Coordinates of C-alpha atoms in Angstrom, one line a residue:
M27 CA 76.1 -26.7 -9.6
K28 CA 73.4 -28.7 -11.5
L29 CA 72.7 -30.7 -8.5
A30 CA 72.4 -27.7 -6.4
V31 CA 69.9 -26.3 -8.9
Q32 CA 68.0 -29.6 -8.8
K33 CA 67.7 -29.5 -4.9
I34 CA 66.6 -25.8 -4.9
M35 CA 63.8 -26.2 -7.6
P36 CA 61.4 -28.5 -5.4
C37 CA 61.8 -26.1 -2.5
C38 CA 60.9 -23.2 -5.0
Q39 CA 57.9 -24.9 -6.2
I40 CA 56.7 -25.6 -2.8
K41 CA 57.0 -22.0 -2.0
A42 CA 55.2 -20.9 -5.2
A43 CA 52.4 -23.2 -4.3
V44 CA 52.0 -22.0 -0.9
N45 CA 52.2 -18.3 -2.1
C46 CA 49.1 -19.1 -4.8
V47 CA 47.1 -20.5 -1.9
A48 CA 47.7 -17.5 0.1
I49 CA 46.8 -15.2 -2.5
L50 CA 43.8 -17.4 -3.4
L51 CA 42.4 -17.3 0.2
L52 CA 43.2 -13.5 0.4
S53 CA 41.2 -12.9 -2.9
G54 CA 38.3 -14.9 -1.3
L55 CA 38.5 -12.9 1.8
L56 CA 38.5 -9.6 -0.4
V57 CA 35.5 -10.7 -2.4
E58 CA 33.5 -11.6 0.8
L59 CA 34.5 -8.2 2.2
L60 CA 33.5 -6.1 -0.9
W61 CA 30.3 -8.0 -0.9
S62 CA 29.5 -7.0 2.4
H63 CA 30.0 -3.5 1.9
T64 CA 27.9 -3.4 -1.4
E65 CA 24.7 -2.0 0.2
A66 CA 26.6 0.9 1.8
L67 CA 28.5 1.5 -1.5
Y68 CA 25.4 1.3 -3.7
G69 CA 24.2 4.4 -5.3
R70 CA 27.6 6.1 -4.8
K71 CA 29.6 7.6 -7.6
H72 CA 32.1 4.8 -7.9
A73 CA 29.9 1.8 -7.2
T74 CA 29.6 0.9 -10.8
S75 CA 29.3 -2.7 -10.4
I76 CA 25.9 -2.6 -9.1
V77 CA 24.3 0.1 -10.8
V78 CA 21.0 -0.6 -12.3
H79 CA 21.3 0.0 -16.3
P80 CA 20.3 3.4 -16.7
R81 CA 18.1 3.1 -19.9
P82 CA 16.5 -0.5 -20.3
S83 CA 16.6 -1.6 -23.7
R84 CA 15.2 -4.4 -25.6
S85 CA 18.5 -5.3 -26.8
L86 CA 19.8 -6.3 -23.7
S87 CA 17.6 -9.6 -23.0
S88 CA 14.9 -11.8 -23.9
C89 CA 13.8 -11.9 -20.1
S90 CA 10.1 -11.2 -20.6
G91 CA 9.6 -9.7 -17.0
Y92 CA 12.4 -7.3 -17.6
L93 CA 11.3 -6.2 -20.9
G94 CA 7.8 -5.5 -19.4
L95 CA 9.2 -2.6 -17.7
I96 CA 10.2 -0.9 -20.8
D97 CA 6.7 -0.8 -21.9
C98 CA 5.7 0.7 -18.5
L99 CA 8.4 3.3 -19.0
S100 CA 7.3 4.3 -22.5
N101 CA 5.0 7.0 -20.9
A102 CA 5.9 8.2 -17.3
S103 CA 3.0 10.5 -16.8
W104 CA 0.4 9.5 -13.9
S105 CA -2.7 11.0 -12.6
Y106 CA -4.5 10.2 -9.3
Q107 CA -8.0 10.2 -7.9
P108 CA -7.7 9.6 -4.2
P109 CA -10.4 8.5 -2.1
A110 CA -12.3 11.3 0.0
M111 CA -11.2 9.5 3.3
L112 CA -7.7 9.5 2.4
Q113 CA -7.8 13.2 1.5
A114 CA -9.4 14.1 4.7
A115 CA -6.7 12.2 6.7
C116 CA -4.0 13.8 4.9
Q117 CA -5.6 17.2 5.5
Q118 CA -5.7 17.0 9.2
T119 CA -3.0 18.9 11.1
K120 CA -3.8 17.9 14.8
T121 CA -3.4 14.3 14.9
R122 CA -1.6 11.2 13.2
H123 CA -3.0 7.7 12.2
L124 CA -0.8 4.8 12.8
V125 CA -0.9 2.7 9.5
L126 CA -2.3 3.4 6.1
V127 CA -2.7 0.1 4.3
F128 CA -2.5 0.0 0.5
V129 CA -3.4 -3.1 -1.7
P130 CA -2.3 -2.8 -5.3
L131 CA -5.1 -4.7 -7.3
R132 CA -6.0 -4.6 -11.1
A133 CA -9.5 -3.1 -11.7
N134 CA -11.2 -6.5 -12.5
M135 CA -10.3 -8.0 -9.1
A136 CA -13.3 -7.0 -7.3
L137 CA -13.6 -10.2 -5.6
Q138 CA -10.4 -10.0 -4.1
R139 CA -10.8 -6.5 -2.8
S140 CA -14.2 -7.8 -1.0
L141 CA -12.2 -10.6 0.6
V142 CA -9.7 -8.3 2.3
R143 CA -12.5 -5.8 3.4
Q144 CA -14.2 -8.6 5.1
T145 CA -11.2 -10.3 6.7
W146 CA -8.1 -8.8 8.1
G147 CA -8.5 -5.3 6.3
R148 CA -11.9 -4.4 8.3
H149 CA -12.0 -2.0 11.0
D150 CA -14.3 -3.2 13.7
N151 CA -15.1 -1.1 17.0
G152 CA -11.7 0.4 17.2
T153 CA -9.6 -2.8 16.3
G154 CA -7.7 -3.6 13.1
F155 CA -6.3 -1.1 10.7
E156 CA -7.4 2.3 10.6
L157 CA -7.4 3.1 6.9
L158 CA -7.3 0.6 4.1
I159 CA -7.1 1.6 0.2
F160 CA -6.7 -0.2 -3.0
L161 CA -4.4 1.1 -5.7
V162 CA -6.2 0.5 -9.2
Q163 CA -4.3 1.6 -12.1
L164 CA -6.0 2.4 -15.4
P165 CA -4.4 3.6 -18.7
E166 CA -4.3 7.2 -18.8
G167 CA -7.2 8.9 -20.0
E168 CA -9.6 5.6 -19.6
A169 CA -12.6 5.9 -17.4
P170 CA -13.5 3.2 -14.9
D171 CA -16.2 1.0 -16.0
P172 CA -19.5 1.1 -14.4
A173 CA -18.9 -1.9 -11.9
L174 CA -15.7 -0.4 -10.6
S175 CA -17.4 3.2 -10.2
S176 CA -20.0 1.8 -8.4
E177 CA -17.8 -0.2 -6.0
S178 CA -15.7 3.1 -5.6
A179 CA -19.0 5.0 -4.6
K180 CA -20.1 2.1 -2.2
F181 CA -16.8 1.7 -0.3
G182 CA -15.0 5.0 -0.7
D183 CA -11.6 3.2 -0.6
I184 CA -10.1 2.9 -4.3
F185 CA -7.3 5.0 -5.2
L186 CA -7.6 5.4 -8.9
M187 CA -4.3 5.9 -10.8
G188 CA -4.0 6.9 -14.5
G189 CA -0.7 5.2 -15.6
P190 CA 1.2 4.6 -18.6
T191 CA 0.0 1.3 -19.8
E192 CA -2.4 -1.5 -18.5
D193 CA -1.9 -2.7 -14.9
T194 CA 0.5 -5.7 -15.0
Y195 CA 3.0 -7.2 -12.7
Q196 CA 6.0 -5.4 -14.4
C197 CA 4.7 -2.0 -14.0
L198 CA 4.1 -2.8 -10.3
T199 CA 7.5 -0.9 -9.4
L200 CA 6.2 2.4 -10.9
K201 CA 2.8 1.9 -9.6
I202 CA 3.9 1.7 -6.0
L203 CA 7.0 4.4 -6.6
S204 CA 4.2 6.6 -8.0
F205 CA 2.0 6.3 -5.3
L206 CA 4.9 7.0 -2.7
R207 CA 5.5 10.0 -4.4
W208 CA 1.8 11.3 -4.3
Y209 CA 2.0 10.4 -0.6
S210 CA 5.1 12.4 -0.1
Q211 CA 3.9 15.4 -1.7
N212 CA 0.3 15.5 -0.4
C213 CA 0.1 13.3 2.9
S214 CA 3.6 13.4 4.5
G215 CA 2.9 13.4 8.2
A216 CA -0.5 12.0 8.3
F217 CA 0.4 8.5 9.0
H218 CA 3.6 6.8 11.1
Y219 CA 3.7 3.9 8.6
L220 CA 2.3 2.7 5.2
L221 CA 1.7 -0.9 5.0
K222 CA 1.9 -2.5 1.4
S223 CA 0.3 -5.7 1.3
D224 CA -0.7 -8.6 -1.3
H225 CA -4.2 -9.5 -1.6
D226 CA -3.7 -13.1 -0.9
S227 CA -2.2 -12.4 2.5
V228 CA -3.7 -12.2 6.0
W229 CA -1.9 -9.7 8.7
N230 CA -2.5 -10.0 12.5
A231 CA -3.7 -6.3 12.5
N232 CA -4.1 -6.0 16.4
S233 CA -0.7 -7.6 17.0
L234 CA 1.0 -5.4 14.5
N235 CA -0.5 -2.3 15.6
R236 CA 0.6 -3.0 19.3
L237 CA 4.2 -3.7 18.2
L238 CA 4.1 -0.2 16.2
R239 CA 2.5 1.6 19.3
Q240 CA 5.3 0.1 21.6
R241 CA 8.1 1.0 18.9
L242 CA 6.9 4.5 18.8
K243 CA 6.1 4.7 22.7
L244 CA 2.5 5.7 22.0
D245 CA -0.3 4.9 24.7
E246 CA -2.0 1.8 23.5
R247 CA -5.4 3.2 24.5
N248 CA -5.0 6.2 22.1
P249 CA -3.2 5.3 18.9
R250 CA -3.7 8.7 17.4
N251 CA -2.4 10.9 20.3
S252 CA 0.8 12.0 18.4
T253 CA 0.8 15.4 17.1
R254 CA 1.6 15.7 13.3
H255 CA 4.5 17.9 12.7
P256 CA 5.2 20.0 9.5
S257 CA 8.6 18.9 8.6
R258 CA 9.7 15.6 7.9
S259 CA 13.3 14.1 8.0
N260 CA 14.8 10.6 7.3
S261 CA 17.2 10.9 10.4
P262 CA 17.1 7.7 12.4
K263 CA 14.9 9.2 14.9
V264 CA 12.6 12.3 14.8
Q265 CA 10.7 14.1 17.6
S266 CA 7.2 15.4 16.7
A267 CA 5.8 18.6 18.3
S268 CA 4.4 16.9 21.2
G269 CA 7.5 15.3 22.2
L270 CA 6.6 11.8 21.1
P271 CA 9.0 9.9 19.0
D272 CA 8.2 9.8 15.4
S273 CA 8.7 6.7 13.2
P274 CA 12.4 6.4 12.2
A275 CA 13.2 5.9 8.4
E276 CA 12.9 2.3 8.3
I277 CA 11.1 -0.7 6.4
L278 CA 9.8 -3.7 8.3
G279 CA 8.9 -6.9 7.1
G280 CA 10.5 -10.3 6.2
I281 CA 14.1 -9.7 5.0
Q282 CA 15.5 -11.7 2.3
R283 CA 19.4 -12.0 2.3
R284 CA 21.9 -12.4 -0.4
S285 CA 19.1 -13.7 -2.8
T286 CA 20.4 -15.2 -6.1
V287 CA 19.7 -13.2 -9.5
Q288 CA 17.9 -15.4 -11.7
R289 CA 19.4 -15.3 -15.1
H290 CA 17.5 -18.2 -17.1
N291 CA 14.8 -17.0 -19.6
S292 CA 12.5 -19.7 -18.2
S293 CA 12.6 -17.9 -14.6
K294 CA 9.6 -15.8 -13.9
F295 CA 12.1 -13.5 -12.3
C296 CA 14.9 -13.5 -15.1
T297 CA 17.0 -10.4 -15.1
P298 CA 19.9 -10.0 -17.5
P299 CA 23.3 -9.0 -16.3
Q300 CA 23.4 -5.8 -18.3
A301 CA 20.4 -4.7 -16.0
F302 CA 21.8 -5.9 -12.8
A303 CA 25.5 -7.0 -12.8
P304 CA 26.1 -8.8 -9.6
N305 CA 24.9 -12.5 -9.1
R306 CA 23.1 -11.4 -5.6
Y307 CA 20.7 -8.8 -5.0
P308 CA 21.0 -6.6 -2.0
N309 CA 19.2 -7.4 1.3
Y310 CA 15.6 -6.5 0.7
V311 CA 12.1 -7.0 2.4
L312 CA 10.0 -9.4 0.6
G313 CA 6.8 -8.1 -1.2
G314 CA 4.8 -11.1 -0.1
P315 CA 2.9 -10.7 2.3
G316 CA 4.1 -7.3 2.4
Y317 CA 6.4 -4.5 4.0
L318 CA 5.8 -1.4 6.3
I319 CA 7.5 1.9 5.1
S320 CA 7.6 4.5 7.7
D321 CA 6.5 8.1 6.7
A322 CA 10.1 9.3 6.9
A323 CA 11.4 6.4 4.6
A324 CA 8.5 7.2 2.1
T325 CA 10.1 10.5 1.5
A326 CA 13.7 9.1 1.3
L327 CA 12.8 6.4 -1.1
T328 CA 11.3 9.0 -3.5
R329 CA 14.2 11.1 -3.4
A330 CA 16.7 8.2 -4.0
A331 CA 14.4 7.3 -6.9
D332 CA 15.4 10.5 -8.6
R333 CA 19.1 9.3 -8.6
V334 CA 18.6 5.6 -9.4
A335 CA 17.1 4.1 -12.4
P336 CA 13.8 1.8 -12.0
F337 CA 14.1 -1.9 -11.6
W338 CA 11.2 -4.2 -12.5
L339 CA 11.2 -6.2 -9.3
E340 CA 9.4 -4.0 -7.2
D341 CA 10.6 -5.3 -3.5
V342 CA 14.2 -5.5 -4.7
Y343 CA 14.0 -2.1 -6.2
I344 CA 12.1 -0.1 -3.3
T345 CA 13.3 -2.0 -0.1
G346 CA 16.7 -3.0 -1.2
I347 CA 18.3 -0.8 -4.1
L348 CA 16.4 2.5 -2.9
A349 CA 16.8 1.9 0.8
A350 CA 20.6 1.4 0.4
A351 CA 21.0 4.3 -2.0
S352 CA 18.9 6.6 0.5
R353 CA 21.2 9.3 2.4
P354 CA 21.6 8.2 4.9
P355 CA 20.2 4.6 4.0
V356 CA 16.8 3.4 5.1
R357 CA 17.3 0.8 7.8
R358 CA 15.4 -2.4 7.7
A359 CA 14.0 -4.5 10.6
Q360 CA 12.8 -8.2 10.8
L361 CA 9.0 -9.0 11.9
S362 CA 8.9 -12.4 13.5
H363 CA 6.4 -14.9 12.4
I364 CA 6.2 -13.8 8.9
Y365 CA 5.6 -16.4 6.2
Y366 CA 5.9 -16.4 2.4
A367 CA 3.8 -19.2 1.3
A368 CA 0.9 -21.4 2.5
V369 CA 2.8 -23.7 5.0
P370 CA 0.4 -26.4 5.7
A371 CA 1.1 -26.6 9.4
A372 CA 0.6 -22.8 9.8
L373 CA -2.8 -23.3 8.2
L374 CA -3.9 -25.8 11.2
R375 CA -6.1 -24.1 13.7
A376 CA -4.1 -25.5 17.0
N377 CA -1.0 -24.2 15.3
A378 CA -2.5 -21.0 14.4
L379 CA -3.7 -20.4 18.0
A380 CA -0.3 -21.7 19.6
S381 CA 1.9 -19.6 17.4
P382 CA -0.1 -17.4 15.3
P383 CA 1.5 -15.7 12.2
L384 CA 2.1 -11.9 12.3
G385 CA 1.7 -12.0 8.3
I386 CA 1.2 -14.7 5.8
H387 CA 1.2 -15.0 2.2
G388 CA 0.1 -17.2 -0.7
L389 CA -3.3 -18.2 0.7
S390 CA -6.5 -19.2 -1.0
A391 CA -9.7 -17.1 -0.1
K392 CA -11.0 -20.0 2.2
Q393 CA -7.5 -19.9 3.9
V394 CA -7.8 -16.3 4.4
Q395 CA -11.2 -16.6 6.0
R396 CA -10.2 -19.3 8.1
L397 CA -6.8 -18.1 9.4
D398 CA -8.5 -14.6 9.9
S399 CA -11.1 -16.0 12.2
W400 CA -8.6 -17.9 14.3
L401 CA -6.2 -15.0 14.8
R402 CA -9.2 -13.3 16.5
E403 CA -9.6 -16.0 19.1
P404 CA -8.4 -15.0 22.7
K405 CA -5.8 -17.7 22.8
A406 CA -4.3 -16.5 19.7
V407 CA -4.2 -12.8 20.6
E408 CA -2.6 -13.7 23.8
N409 CA 0.1 -15.8 22.2
A410 CA 0.7 -13.0 19.7
K411 CA 1.3 -10.7 22.4
R412 CA 3.9 -13.0 24.0
L413 CA 5.7 -14.2 20.8
H414 CA 5.5 -11.2 18.3
R415 CA 8.5 -9.3 17.7
I416 CA 10.3 -6.5 15.6
H417 CA 13.9 -7.8 15.6
T418 CA 17.3 -5.7 15.3
L419 CA 17.6 -3.2 12.5
T420 CA 20.0 -4.0 9.6

């Protein structure tokens, strides 16, 4: 009997080991499956593992960036002074513009605003973007200084926002979300897309406009031929009163996939697990060089923000968390030839002409000027038509 047991035991041990391995493999597959559905579940009642902490607290962590959001939330009231040219565009009822560009900049960054106006942000003889504004936040009740007032009067492109605190990177989420709320309430339907851009970026305006017109099936000779319709919807595709397709609820840009959440206090992007539990963010569109939000998506995102607490990383929150929490979810599409830093090869004239970037981020003032000039050369224009694409939605 004892001998029989000794013979059986090794077999049992082998079977147990095999079973353990099988269980581990199945567990790994289950974890991967759950992660693949994280975005679809985000914002639903039972998706508790990815819910942002409802009330940010200083007791959670010493992460300086995250703690900065708490100061921004101390007073949630905002006031607005939109420029006259934007108000006029919003009040039009017969035509729709293609793109509204908005660049968030602090009040003291006049040189950076001037650089954008003189390069990729300028509108010359029907080329470039139709409308450019700068979002400038001042503490609520504080008047702009004489220099800012003079600049605003001269160019008419400064959108003044009275915010809860000083204009800081940690408040960028609330600044952009507040602007999107204003747009949805006062300007919905006036533009097909809103382009949020960093100031240290360059956009290939003509190429991007062409891609968007093709996407909307608009006549390239008349980018404003779509009649504005009164009601908005975040359905995948909407028809305007003229029968031309409206922009779907989507965000376009450089998609960041499965990005790791930084936990160490030394990281600029440190986020405590109490504020965001998973170790990876949902897919989102990088804030630099920027992203395009369709008119329908702007409304959908602001509605989702009523249900989802703010998160301090603007691009993760707006283009990732809110996009997934929208009902139905706001889709995202990858723009080709998007660069996130000053890649030396992309800053050589020969490379810029042969494979021109659609958008590039992290440039010095000289690099912005040079690259913008190169992208306007005939060879770069032709190659952009051949190379630039909007890839499959996610």
